[in-house]
């Protein structure tokens, strides 16, 4: 009997200790505003923009981001596994690009040193197809899945350029960047404060910078006006995707 | 004085009751007793829509889940001319299974013999349409869409009040509505419930996944002959390694349903300016001039059954469609960029177009999208026959 009583006490003590542990941090809501720009101004469809010595217009800009995470030293705090952004929905009455705002829940409050972003769809998810995902989720979207390559199209950037500077947007360009070699992950160092009600994070993608080479010269649209359809030729797609490093701005 | 108050209260109650029942959709009030349906069991059974394994999950709105009785009611309403003023025409009048849920007319004609301005769109795989309905995208959901043809003067040309009155007085519809939606009284039959039922039925109109193309992508590489395969390679811009040009088709007709449900000016009208399109399409809805002449991309699945083609039925054959695209459009300001890019690149943004063989191969591939199992699916047919 004595043993039974002791065991009961021990169990009660254990339960009590467990109950005294700090509850798991429920985290806070953390909002990110996404914006497409051209030369730092909000992108507008079909508006002629200066590009090198000529002009271009942008007609479509869509983008997948994966494995967005806040980083602090060696700690990585996942924010979301995938986001799909359509800055230029074809039914929008206004030509001004959309500025999607997404609220992520359960993010631990605190100070962070930066944010890590995967540009595209990570290899694990890219090995699947839209039918593998629940309806209404970003990867169930068939619009930006290329059956031929068995890949999501990570970035869609379409428009026209005035190739001979006569005012006529005669040269179409279409950068549809997809497949695993094209996936890029960049970490952006920026102090980020996460707290309920704290100013939201703004992430901007600048199309002009997306079309600038690493040495600051303009991308040669005339010579490379489209991503190749050969699965073995990802050169142009990789060029464009690599520019997200400099084309992305984080602000809070 | 007390008696006067009693009479006044009774009068107010009576007025309230009359007002309540007259506020329903129909013209004739239904008293609670004569309209009571609660003796009829309401046991909604969820319905899992059959779909090919390689198709995405069939989406539906949270407030209109599939039920066996909801679909049964929707199917009856879809095929029942009770929805028209003179009981001569139903939804199926423009969306017949044998036409892959089109009517095979250039433009559809309503009960008064008046022709509309556009061709009926296929309803096959319409459940996946997530970017607006009709050619111009003016309805966001199937529930919203199903409300419009009933009152359109060049379609079914009646009023929902009249239809609801007929449905409430009908010998069997009140029971179907009870079983589908659990209404307690005939007076609760509304146009919104009718539209929900029709939408449920329309969402089950899914491909069978047995076309030659489906067989091919599921691993049967012999399902397509050489010409069809060439067509497929050009359709999906996969032909560079085989010295085949890009057809650029899949940019608009992409995904497993072969429509991205986006809006395009597909380069079939030569107009002097964006203001000159005879039919403004999306632009007529959004008011955005740059949207003039843009229309929603139809599915190409079962395209062989849904002639004539384009929003105004101007082309009788698939050969005409492909030939038009192969000419690379007219260079109108808002033409989609891929319209001008059919063929081999010639430099400076010019493309070769497609030669006769390449056009023929593309047409053969379009025929490989034929799915007779879907259009003959017994669950899709007229229940009154």
Coordinates of C-alpha atoms in Angstrom, one line a residue:
Chain A
X1 CA 0.0 0.0 0.0
X2 CA 2.9 2.3 0.9
X3 CA 4.4 1.7 -2.5
X4 CA 1.2 2.5 -4.2
X5 CA 0.9 5.8 -2.3
X6 CA 4.5 6.6 -3.1
X7 CA 4.1 5.9 -6.8
X8 CA 1.0 8.1 -6.8
X9 CA 3.0 10.9 -5.3
X10 CA 5.8 10.4 -7.8
X11 CA 3.4 10.5 -10.7
X12 CA 1.8 13.6 -9.3
X13 CA 5.1 15.2 -8.9
X14 CA 6.1 14.4 -12.5
X15 CA 2.9 15.7 -13.8
X16 CA 3.4 18.8 -11.8
X17 CA 6.9 19.3 -13.1
X18 CA 5.7 18.9 -16.7
X19 CA 2.9 21.3 -16.1
X20 CA 5.3 23.9 -14.8
X21 CA 7.3 23.9 -18.1
X22 CA 6.9 27.0 -20.2
X23 CA 4.1 26.6 -22.7
X24 CA 5.3 26.4 -26.3
X25 CA 5.6 29.8 -27.9
X26 CA 2.5 30.2 -30.0
X27 CA 4.2 32.8 -32.1
X28 CA 2.7 35.9 -33.7
X29 CA 1.2 36.9 -37.0
X30 CA 3.9 38.1 -39.4
X31 CA 2.9 39.9 -42.5
X32 CA 5.0 40.3 -45.7
X33 CA 4.1 42.7 -48.5
X34 CA 5.4 41.6 -51.9
X35 CA 5.8 44.2 -54.6
X36 CA 7.1 44.2 -58.1
X37 CA 8.9 47.4 -59.2
X38 CA 10.7 48.8 -62.2
X39 CA 13.6 51.0 -61.3
X40 CA 12.1 51.3 -57.8
X41 CA 8.6 52.4 -58.9
X42 CA 5.7 50.1 -58.7
X43 CA 5.5 48.0 -61.8
X44 CA 2.8 48.9 -64.3
X45 CA 1.8 46.5 -67.1
X46 CA 2.3 47.7 -70.7
X47 CA 4.0 50.9 -69.6
X48 CA 7.2 51.7 -71.6
X49 CA 10.2 51.7 -69.4
X50 CA 13.7 52.8 -70.3
X51 CA 16.0 49.8 -70.9
X52 CA 19.5 50.5 -72.0
X53 CA 19.1 52.8 -75.0
X54 CA 15.6 51.6 -75.8
X55 CA 12.4 50.7 -74.0
X56 CA 10.5 47.6 -72.9
X57 CA 7.1 46.8 -71.5
X58 CA 6.3 44.1 -69.0
X59 CA 3.1 42.2 -69.6
X60 CA 3.3 39.2 -67.1
X61 CA 5.3 38.7 -64.0
X62 CA 4.6 35.7 -61.8
X63 CA 6.8 34.0 -59.3
X64 CA 7.1 31.0 -57.0
X65 CA 9.1 31.4 -53.7
X66 CA 10.0 28.4 -51.5
X67 CA 11.3 27.8 -48.0
X68 CA 11.1 31.3 -46.8
X69 CA 12.8 31.4 -43.4
X70 CA 14.0 34.0 -40.9
X71 CA 17.7 33.5 -39.8
X72 CA 19.6 34.4 -36.7
X73 CA 23.2 33.2 -36.4
X74 CA 22.8 29.5 -37.1
X75 CA 19.1 29.4 -36.2
X76 CA 16.6 29.1 -39.1
X77 CA 12.9 29.7 -38.4
X78 CA 10.7 28.6 -41.2
X79 CA 8.0 31.1 -42.3
X80 CA 6.4 29.2 -45.2
X81 CA 7.2 26.4 -47.6
X82 CA 5.8 27.9 -50.7
X83 CA 4.2 31.1 -52.0
X84 CA 2.8 31.9 -55.4
X85 CA 2.7 35.5 -56.5
X86 CA 0.9 36.8 -59.6
X87 CA 1.7 40.5 -59.8
X88 CA -0.1 40.9 -63.1
X89 CA -3.4 39.0 -63.0
X90 CA -5.0 39.2 -66.4
X91 CA -8.4 40.3 -65.1
X92 CA -7.3 43.2 -63.0
X93 CA -8.9 46.3 -64.3
X94 CA -5.9 48.4 -63.4
X95 CA -2.5 48.0 -65.0
X96 CA -0.7 48.8 -61.8
X97 CA 0.8 45.6 -60.5
X98 CA -0.7 43.8 -57.5
X99 CA 1.0 44.0 -54.1
X100 CA 0.1 40.7 -52.5
X101 CA 0.1 40.8 -48.6
X102 CA 0.4 37.4 -46.9
X103 CA 0.1 36.9 -43.2
X104 CA 2.1 34.0 -41.7
X105 CA 1.0 32.7 -38.3
X106 CA 2.9 31.2 -35.5
X107 CA 6.2 33.0 -36.2
X108 CA 8.3 33.3 -33.0
X109 CA 8.7 36.9 -31.9
X110 CA 12.2 38.2 -31.7
X111 CA 15.1 39.8 -33.5
X112 CA 16.5 38.3 -36.7
X113 CA 19.5 39.0 -38.8
X114 CA 18.0 38.2 -42.2
X115 CA 15.7 36.3 -44.4
X116 CA 16.4 33.3 -46.6
X117 CA 14.3 32.9 -49.8
X118 CA 14.2 30.1 -52.4
X119 CA 13.4 31.5 -55.8
X120 CA 11.3 28.8 -57.5
X121 CA 10.0 25.5 -56.3
X122 CA 12.4 23.3 -54.3
X123 CA 13.4 20.0 -55.8
X124 CA 11.2 17.9 -53.5
X125 CA 8.1 19.7 -54.5
X126 CA 9.2 20.2 -58.1
X127 CA 9.4 16.4 -58.4
X128 CA 5.6 16.4 -57.9
X129 CA 2.8 17.8 -60.1
X130 CA -0.3 19.9 -59.5
X131 CA -2.5 16.8 -59.1
X132 CA -0.4 15.9 -56.0
X133 CA -1.5 18.9 -54.1
X134 CA -4.9 19.9 -52.6
X135 CA -7.1 22.2 -54.7
X136 CA -6.6 25.8 -54.0
X137 CA -3.0 25.5 -52.8
X138 CA -0.1 27.2 -54.6
X139 CA 1.3 24.1 -56.1
X140 CA -2.1 22.8 -57.3
X141 CA -2.0 25.7 -59.8
X142 CA -1.7 24.3 -63.3
X143 CA -1.1 27.6 -65.0
X144 CA 2.6 27.6 -64.2
X145 CA 3.4 23.9 -64.5
X146 CA 5.1 22.7 -67.6
X147 CA 4.1 19.2 -68.5
X148 CA 6.9 18.9 -71.1
X149 CA 9.7 19.6 -68.5
X150 CA 7.8 18.0 -65.6
X151 CA 8.6 21.2 -63.8
X152 CA 6.9 24.2 -62.3
X153 CA 7.7 27.5 -64.0
X154 CA 9.4 29.4 -61.2
X155 CA 9.4 32.8 -62.9
X156 CA 7.3 34.0 -65.7
X157 CA 8.4 37.3 -67.1
X158 CA 6.9 38.3 -70.5
X159 CA 6.8 41.5 -72.5
X160 CA 8.0 43.3 -75.5
X161 CA 11.0 45.4 -76.4
X162 CA 11.4 48.2 -79.0
X163 CA 14.4 46.5 -80.7
X164 CA 15.0 49.1 -83.3
X165 CA 14.1 52.2 -81.2
X166 CA 11.3 53.3 -83.5
X167 CA 8.6 53.4 -80.9
X168 CA 7.1 50.0 -81.9
X169 CA 7.4 47.2 -79.3
X170 CA 8.3 44.7 -82.0
X171 CA 10.4 42.1 -80.1
X172 CA 8.6 39.8 -77.7
X173 CA 10.6 38.4 -74.9
X174 CA 9.6 35.5 -72.7
X175 CA 11.5 34.3 -69.7
X176 CA 9.9 31.1 -68.3
X177 CA 12.4 29.9 -65.8
X178 CA 11.9 26.4 -64.5
X179 CA 13.6 23.0 -63.6
X180 CA 15.8 22.1 -60.7
X181 CA 19.1 23.7 -61.9
X182 CA 17.4 27.0 -62.1
X183 CA 16.3 27.1 -58.4
X184 CA 18.2 29.6 -56.4
X185 CA 18.4 30.3 -52.7
X186 CA 19.6 33.7 -51.4
X187 CA 19.9 35.0 -47.9
X188 CA 19.4 38.7 -47.4
X189 CA 21.0 40.3 -44.4
X190 CA 18.6 42.7 -42.8
X191 CA 17.6 43.3 -39.2
X192 CA 14.1 42.0 -38.9
X193 CA 12.0 42.6 -35.8
X194 CA 9.1 40.2 -35.4
X195 CA 6.4 41.3 -32.9
X196 CA 2.7 41.4 -32.9
X197 CA 1.7 44.7 -34.5
X198 CA 5.2 45.6 -35.5
X199 CA 5.7 47.2 -38.9
X200 CA 5.4 44.6 -41.7
X201 CA 8.1 43.3 -43.9
X202 CA 8.3 44.5 -47.5
X203 CA 10.0 42.4 -50.1
X204 CA 10.4 44.0 -53.5
X205 CA 11.5 42.5 -56.8
X206 CA 12.9 45.0 -59.3
X207 CA 12.4 44.0 -62.9
X208 CA 15.1 46.3 -64.2
X209 CA 17.7 44.8 -61.9
X210 CA 16.4 41.3 -62.8
X211 CA 17.5 42.2 -66.3
X212 CA 20.9 43.5 -65.4
X213 CA 24.0 41.4 -65.6
X214 CA 26.3 41.0 -62.7
X215 CA 28.6 43.7 -64.1
X216 CA 25.8 46.2 -64.3
X217 CA 25.3 46.0 -68.1
X218 CA 21.8 45.4 -69.5
X219 CA 20.8 41.8 -70.3
X220 CA 21.0 41.3 -74.1
X221 CA 17.3 40.7 -74.8
X222 CA 17.9 41.0 -78.5
X223 CA 20.2 38.0 -78.5
X224 CA 18.4 36.1 -75.7
X225 CA 14.7 37.0 -76.0
X226 CA 13.4 33.7 -74.6
X227 CA 14.4 30.8 -72.3
X228 CA 15.2 27.7 -74.3
X229 CA 12.7 25.0 -74.6
X230 CA 15.5 22.4 -74.4
X231 CA 15.5 20.8 -71.0
X232 CA 19.3 20.6 -71.3
X233 CA 19.7 24.3 -72.0
X234 CA 18.9 26.3 -68.9
X235 CA 21.4 29.1 -69.5
X236 CA 19.0 32.0 -70.0
X237 CA 16.8 30.8 -67.2
X238 CA 19.7 30.5 -64.8
X239 CA 20.9 34.0 -65.9
X240 CA 17.6 35.5 -64.9
X241 CA 17.2 33.5 -61.7
X242 CA 20.7 34.4 -60.5
X243 CA 19.8 38.1 -60.7
X244 CA 17.3 37.8 -57.8
X245 CA 20.2 38.3 -55.5
X246 CA 20.5 41.9 -56.6
X247 CA 16.9 42.4 -57.8
X248 CA 15.4 41.7 -54.3
X249 CA 15.1 44.4 -51.6
X250 CA 14.0 43.7 -48.1
X251 CA 12.6 46.6 -46.1
X252 CA 11.0 47.0 -42.7
Chain B
X1 CA -59.3 48.5 -25.5
X2 CA -57.7 45.2 -24.7
X3 CA -59.7 43.5 -27.5
X4 CA -58.5 46.2 -29.9
X5 CA -54.9 45.5 -28.9
X6 CA -55.5 41.7 -29.5
X7 CA -56.9 42.4 -33.0
X8 CA -54.1 44.8 -33.8
X9 CA -51.5 42.3 -32.7
X10 CA -53.1 39.5 -34.7
X11 CA -53.3 41.8 -37.7
X12 CA -49.6 42.6 -37.4
X13 CA -48.7 38.9 -37.1
X14 CA -50.8 38.1 -40.2
X15 CA -49.2 41.0 -42.1
X16 CA -45.7 39.8 -41.1
X17 CA -46.5 36.2 -42.1
X18 CA -47.8 37.4 -45.5
X19 CA -44.8 39.6 -46.0
X20 CA -42.4 36.8 -45.1
X21 CA -43.7 34.4 -47.5
X22 CA -44.1 37.0 -50.3
X23 CA -40.5 37.9 -49.8
X24 CA -39.4 34.6 -51.2
X25 CA -38.5 34.3 -54.9
X26 CA -41.8 33.0 -56.2
X27 CA -45.0 35.1 -56.7
X28 CA -47.5 32.9 -54.9
X29 CA -47.1 32.6 -51.1
X30 CA -46.8 29.1 -49.8
X31 CA -48.3 28.6 -46.4
X32 CA -46.2 26.6 -43.9
X33 CA -48.7 23.7 -43.8
X34 CA -49.1 23.1 -47.5
X35 CA -45.4 23.5 -48.1
X36 CA -44.1 21.4 -45.3
X37 CA -41.4 18.9 -46.4
X38 CA -40.1 17.6 -43.1
X39 CA -41.7 14.2 -43.6
X40 CA -39.1 13.6 -46.3
X41 CA -35.8 12.3 -45.0
X42 CA -32.8 14.5 -45.3
X43 CA -29.6 12.4 -45.3
X44 CA -27.0 14.1 -47.4
X45 CA -24.4 11.7 -48.7
X46 CA -21.0 13.2 -49.7
X47 CA -20.0 12.4 -53.3
X48 CA -16.4 11.9 -54.3
X49 CA -16.2 13.1 -57.9
X50 CA -14.5 10.5 -60.1
X51 CA -11.4 11.9 -61.9
X52 CA -8.3 10.5 -63.6
X53 CA -5.4 10.0 -61.2
X54 CA -3.3 12.5 -63.1
X55 CA -6.0 15.3 -62.8
X56 CA -6.0 17.6 -59.8
X57 CA -8.5 17.2 -57.0
X58 CA -11.8 18.6 -58.2
X59 CA -12.3 21.9 -56.4
X60 CA -15.6 23.1 -54.9
X61 CA -16.6 26.0 -52.7
X62 CA -16.9 25.4 -49.0
X63 CA -20.6 26.4 -49.0
X64 CA -21.5 24.0 -51.8
X65 CA -20.0 20.6 -51.2
X66 CA -20.9 17.7 -53.5
X67 CA -23.7 15.5 -52.4
X68 CA -25.4 12.6 -54.2
X69 CA -28.8 14.4 -54.1
X70 CA -27.3 17.8 -54.9
X71 CA -25.9 16.5 -58.1
X72 CA -29.1 14.6 -58.9
X73 CA -31.1 17.8 -58.5
X74 CA -28.6 19.8 -60.5
X75 CA -28.6 17.3 -63.3
X76 CA -32.4 17.4 -63.6
X77 CA -32.4 21.2 -63.5
X78 CA -29.6 21.3 -66.1
X79 CA -31.7 19.3 -68.6
X80 CA -35.1 20.6 -67.7
X81 CA -36.7 23.2 -69.9
X82 CA -38.7 24.3 -66.9
X83 CA -36.0 27.0 -66.6
X84 CA -37.2 28.8 -69.7
X85 CA -40.2 31.1 -70.2
X86 CA -42.0 28.7 -72.6
X87 CA -40.5 25.5 -71.2
X88 CA -38.8 24.7 -74.5
X89 CA -35.1 25.2 -73.6
X90 CA -32.8 24.1 -70.8
X91 CA -29.1 24.7 -70.0
X92 CA -28.4 21.7 -72.1
X93 CA -29.9 23.5 -75.1
X94 CA -26.5 25.2 -75.5
X95 CA -24.4 22.5 -73.7
X96 CA -25.1 19.1 -75.2
X97 CA -22.9 16.1 -74.2
X98 CA -22.3 15.1 -77.9
X99 CA -20.9 18.6 -78.6
X100 CA -18.6 18.2 -75.5
X101 CA -21.2 20.4 -73.8
X102 CA -21.5 23.0 -76.5
X103 CA -24.3 23.3 -79.1
X104 CA -22.1 23.3 -82.2
X105 CA -23.5 26.5 -83.5
X106 CA -21.4 29.5 -84.3
X107 CA -23.5 31.6 -81.9
X108 CA -26.2 30.3 -79.6
X109 CA -29.9 31.0 -80.2
X110 CA -32.4 31.5 -77.3
X111 CA -36.0 30.6 -77.0
X112 CA -37.2 33.6 -79.1
X113 CA -35.0 32.6 -82.0
X114 CA -32.7 35.5 -81.3
X115 CA -29.0 34.8 -81.9
X116 CA -26.5 35.8 -79.2
X117 CA -23.1 37.2 -80.1
X118 CA -20.9 34.3 -78.9
X119 CA -20.5 30.6 -79.2
X120 CA -21.3 28.4 -76.2
X121 CA -18.3 27.2 -74.3
X122 CA -17.5 23.6 -73.4
X123 CA -18.3 22.7 -69.8
X124 CA -15.9 19.8 -69.8
X125 CA -13.6 20.2 -66.7
X126 CA -15.3 23.4 -65.9
X127 CA -14.8 22.7 -62.2
X128 CA -11.2 23.7 -62.7
X129 CA -12.0 27.1 -64.2
X130 CA -10.7 29.4 -61.4
X131 CA -10.4 32.7 -63.2
X132 CA -13.9 33.7 -64.3
X133 CA -16.5 32.1 -66.5
X134 CA -18.1 33.0 -69.9
X135 CA -15.8 34.2 -72.7
X136 CA -15.4 37.5 -71.0
X137 CA -15.0 36.3 -67.4
X138 CA -18.0 38.2 -66.1
X139 CA -19.0 35.6 -63.6
X140 CA -16.6 34.5 -60.9
X141 CA -18.2 31.2 -59.9
X142 CA -20.4 28.5 -61.4
X143 CA -23.0 29.4 -58.8
X144 CA -23.0 33.0 -60.0
X145 CA -22.9 32.0 -63.7
X146 CA -25.9 29.6 -63.4
X147 CA -28.2 32.5 -62.4
X148 CA -27.6 34.5 -65.6
X149 CA -29.0 32.6 -68.6
X150 CA -32.4 32.2 -67.1
X151 CA -33.1 35.9 -67.2
X152 CA -31.1 36.7 -70.3
X153 CA -33.6 37.9 -72.9
X154 CA -31.7 36.2 -75.7
X155 CA -31.4 32.9 -73.8
X156 CA -34.1 31.4 -71.5
X157 CA -35.9 34.8 -71.2
X158 CA -37.9 34.3 -68.1
X159 CA -37.5 35.5 -64.5
X160 CA -36.3 33.6 -61.5
X161 CA -39.5 34.4 -59.7
X162 CA -41.5 32.5 -62.4
X163 CA -39.1 29.6 -62.3
X164 CA -39.1 29.3 -58.6
X165 CA -42.9 29.4 -58.6
X166 CA -43.0 26.5 -61.1
X167 CA -40.4 24.6 -59.0
X168 CA -42.4 25.1 -55.8
X169 CA -45.6 23.8 -57.4
X170 CA -43.9 21.0 -59.2
X171 CA -44.9 17.4 -58.1
X172 CA -41.3 16.3 -57.5
X173 CA -38.8 19.2 -57.3
X174 CA -39.7 20.2 -53.7
X175 CA -38.7 16.7 -52.6
X176 CA -35.4 16.9 -54.6
X177 CA -34.6 20.3 -53.0
X178 CA -35.4 18.8 -49.6
X179 CA -33.1 15.9 -50.2
X180 CA -30.4 18.1 -51.6
X181 CA -30.4 21.0 -49.2
X182 CA -32.5 20.0 -46.2
X183 CA -35.1 22.7 -46.7
X184 CA -38.1 22.4 -44.5
X185 CA -40.7 24.0 -46.7
X186 CA -41.3 24.5 -50.4
X187 CA -41.1 28.2 -49.7
X188 CA -37.4 27.8 -49.1
X189 CA -36.7 26.9 -52.7
X190 CA -34.6 29.7 -54.0
X191 CA -32.7 30.6 -57.2
X192 CA -29.5 30.4 -55.2
X193 CA -30.2 26.8 -54.2
X194 CA -31.1 26.0 -57.8
X195 CA -27.8 27.5 -59.0
X196 CA -25.9 25.6 -56.4
X197 CA -27.4 22.3 -57.6
X198 CA -26.6 23.1 -61.2
X199 CA -23.1 24.1 -60.3
X200 CA -22.6 20.7 -58.4
X201 CA -23.7 18.8 -61.5
X202 CA -21.5 20.9 -63.8
X203 CA -18.4 20.3 -61.6
X204 CA -18.7 16.5 -62.1
X205 CA -18.2 16.9 -65.9
X206 CA -14.6 15.7 -65.8
X207 CA -12.6 14.0 -68.5
X208 CA -12.3 10.2 -68.3
X209 CA -8.5 10.3 -68.8
X210 CA -8.7 7.8 -71.6
X211 CA -7.8 9.9 -74.6
X212 CA -4.7 8.9 -76.6
X213 CA -2.9 11.9 -75.1
X214 CA -3.8 10.7 -71.6
X215 CA -2.6 7.2 -72.4
X216 CA 0.7 8.6 -73.7
X217 CA 1.4 10.8 -70.7
X218 CA 0.6 7.8 -68.5
X219 CA 3.4 5.8 -70.1
X220 CA 1.9 4.2 -73.2
X221 CA 4.3 5.6 -75.7
X222 CA 2.6 3.8 -78.5
X223 CA -0.6 5.6 -77.9
X224 CA 0.4 8.4 -80.3
X225 CA 1.4 7.7 -83.9
X226 CA 4.4 9.5 -85.4
X227 CA 2.4 12.5 -86.7
X228 CA 0.4 12.9 -83.5
X229 CA 3.7 12.8 -81.6
X230 CA 5.2 15.5 -83.8
X231 CA 2.0 17.5 -83.1
X232 CA 2.4 17.0 -79.4
X233 CA 6.0 18.0 -79.5
X234 CA 5.2 21.2 -81.3
X235 CA 2.1 21.9 -79.1
X236 CA 4.3 21.8 -76.0
X237 CA 7.4 23.4 -77.5
X238 CA 9.4 20.2 -77.0
X239 CA 10.4 19.6 -80.6
X240 CA 13.7 21.5 -80.8
X241 CA 15.7 18.3 -80.5
X242 CA 13.7 16.8 -83.3
X243 CA 14.0 19.8 -85.6
X244 CA 10.4 20.7 -85.0
X245 CA 9.4 24.3 -84.5
X246 CA 7.5 25.7 -81.5
X247 CA 3.8 25.7 -81.8
X248 CA 3.6 27.8 -78.6
X249 CA 0.1 26.4 -78.0
X250 CA 0.5 25.3 -74.4
X251 CA 1.3 28.8 -73.2
X252 CA -2.5 29.5 -73.4
X253 CA -3.8 25.9 -73.5
X254 CA -1.6 24.7 -70.7
X255 CA -2.0 22.3 -67.8
X256 CA -3.7 19.0 -67.7
X257 CA -7.0 20.5 -68.7
X258 CA -5.4 22.2 -71.7
X259 CA -6.5 25.7 -70.7
X260 CA -4.8 28.0 -68.3
X261 CA -8.2 29.8 -67.9
X262 CA -6.5 33.1 -68.8
X263 CA -7.6 35.8 -71.1
X264 CA -5.8 36.6 -74.4
X265 CA -6.1 38.4 -77.6
X266 CA -5.2 35.4 -79.7
X267 CA -4.5 37.3 -82.9
X268 CA -7.6 36.6 -85.0
X269 CA -8.8 40.1 -85.5
X270 CA -7.0 42.7 -87.6
X271 CA -8.1 46.0 -86.1
X272 CA -6.7 49.5 -86.5
X273 CA -6.8 50.2 -82.8
X274 CA -7.8 48.6 -79.5
X275 CA -11.1 50.5 -79.7
X276 CA -12.1 48.8 -82.9
X277 CA -12.8 45.2 -81.7
X278 CA -16.4 44.3 -82.6
X279 CA -16.7 42.3 -79.4
X280 CA -14.6 43.8 -76.6
X281 CA -14.6 40.6 -74.6
X282 CA -12.8 41.0 -71.2
X283 CA -12.4 44.7 -71.9
X284 CA -16.2 45.1 -71.9
X285 CA -16.2 43.8 -68.3
X286 CA -13.1 45.4 -66.8
X287 CA -13.3 48.7 -68.8
X288 CA -9.6 48.4 -69.4
X289 CA -8.9 49.3 -73.1
X290 CA -5.9 47.0 -73.2
X291 CA -8.3 44.1 -72.4
X292 CA -10.4 44.7 -75.5
X293 CA -10.5 41.7 -77.8
X294 CA -9.3 39.3 -75.0
X295 CA -11.3 36.2 -74.3
X296 CA -11.0 33.2 -71.9
X297 CA -9.1 30.3 -73.3
X298 CA -11.3 27.3 -73.9
X299 CA -10.2 23.8 -73.1
X300 CA -8.9 21.8 -76.0
X301 CA -10.0 18.5 -74.5
X302 CA -12.6 17.0 -76.9
X303 CA -12.1 20.0 -79.2
X304 CA -12.9 17.8 -82.2
X305 CA -16.5 17.7 -80.9
X306 CA -17.0 21.4 -80.2
X307 CA -16.9 23.0 -83.6
X308 CA -17.3 25.7 -84.8
X309 CA -14.4 27.5 -83.1
X310 CA -13.5 30.8 -81.4
X311 CA -15.7 33.1 -79.4
X312 CA -17.9 33.8 -82.4
X313 CA -17.7 30.5 -84.1
X314 CA -15.9 31.9 -87.2
X315 CA -13.8 28.8 -87.9
X316 CA -15.5 25.6 -88.9
X317 CA -12.5 23.3 -88.7
X318 CA -9.4 22.8 -86.6
X319 CA -7.4 23.1 -89.8
X320 CA -8.6 26.7 -90.1
X321 CA -7.7 27.5 -86.5
X322 CA -4.2 26.1 -86.8
X323 CA -3.7 27.9 -90.1
X324 CA -4.8 31.2 -88.6
X325 CA -2.3 30.8 -85.7
X326 CA 0.5 29.7 -88.1
X327 CA 0.2 33.1 -89.8
X328 CA 1.4 34.7 -86.5
X329 CA -1.4 37.2 -86.0
X330 CA -1.8 40.8 -87.1
X331 CA 0.6 42.6 -84.7
X332 CA -2.2 44.3 -82.8
X333 CA -0.9 46.0 -79.8
X334 CA -2.4 43.7 -77.2
X335 CA -1.9 40.4 -79.1
X336 CA -0.3 37.9 -76.8
X337 CA 3.4 37.7 -77.3
X338 CA 3.3 34.0 -78.2
X339 CA 0.9 34.7 -81.2
X340 CA 3.8 36.0 -83.2
X341 CA 6.2 33.3 -82.2
X342 CA 5.0 30.2 -84.0
X343 CA 7.7 28.4 -86.0
X344 CA 11.5 28.6 -86.1
X345 CA 13.0 31.8 -85.0
X346 CA 14.3 33.9 -87.9
X347 CA 15.9 36.6 -85.8
X348 CA 14.7 40.1 -84.7
X349 CA 11.5 38.7 -83.3
X350 CA 10.3 37.1 -86.5
X351 CA 9.2 33.4 -86.8
X352 CA 8.7 31.1 -89.7
X353 CA 5.2 30.0 -89.0
X354 CA 4.3 26.3 -89.7
X355 CA 4.4 24.4 -92.9
X356 CA 1.6 22.2 -94.2
X357 CA 3.0 19.0 -92.5
X358 CA 3.5 20.8 -89.2
X359 CA 0.0 22.2 -89.3
X360 CA -1.5 18.7 -90.1
X361 CA 0.5 17.2 -87.3
X362 CA -0.8 19.7 -84.8
X363 CA -4.4 19.0 -86.0
X364 CA -3.8 15.3 -85.6
X365 CA -2.6 15.9 -82.1
X366 CA -5.7 17.9 -81.3
X367 CA -7.8 14.8 -82.4
X368 CA -5.7 12.7 -80.0
X369 CA -7.4 14.7 -77.2
X370 CA -10.7 13.1 -78.1
X371 CA -12.4 11.5 -75.1
X372 CA -15.6 9.7 -76.1
X373 CA -15.9 8.0 -72.7
X374 CA -16.5 11.4 -71.1
X375 CA -19.2 12.6 -73.4
X376 CA -20.9 9.2 -73.2
X377 CA -20.6 9.0 -69.4
X378 CA -24.1 7.8 -68.3
X379 CA -23.9 10.1 -65.2
X380 CA -23.6 13.2 -67.5
X381 CA -26.6 12.4 -69.7
X382 CA -30.2 13.7 -69.8
X383 CA -32.1 12.0 -66.9
X384 CA -35.4 12.5 -68.6
X385 CA -34.6 10.2 -71.5

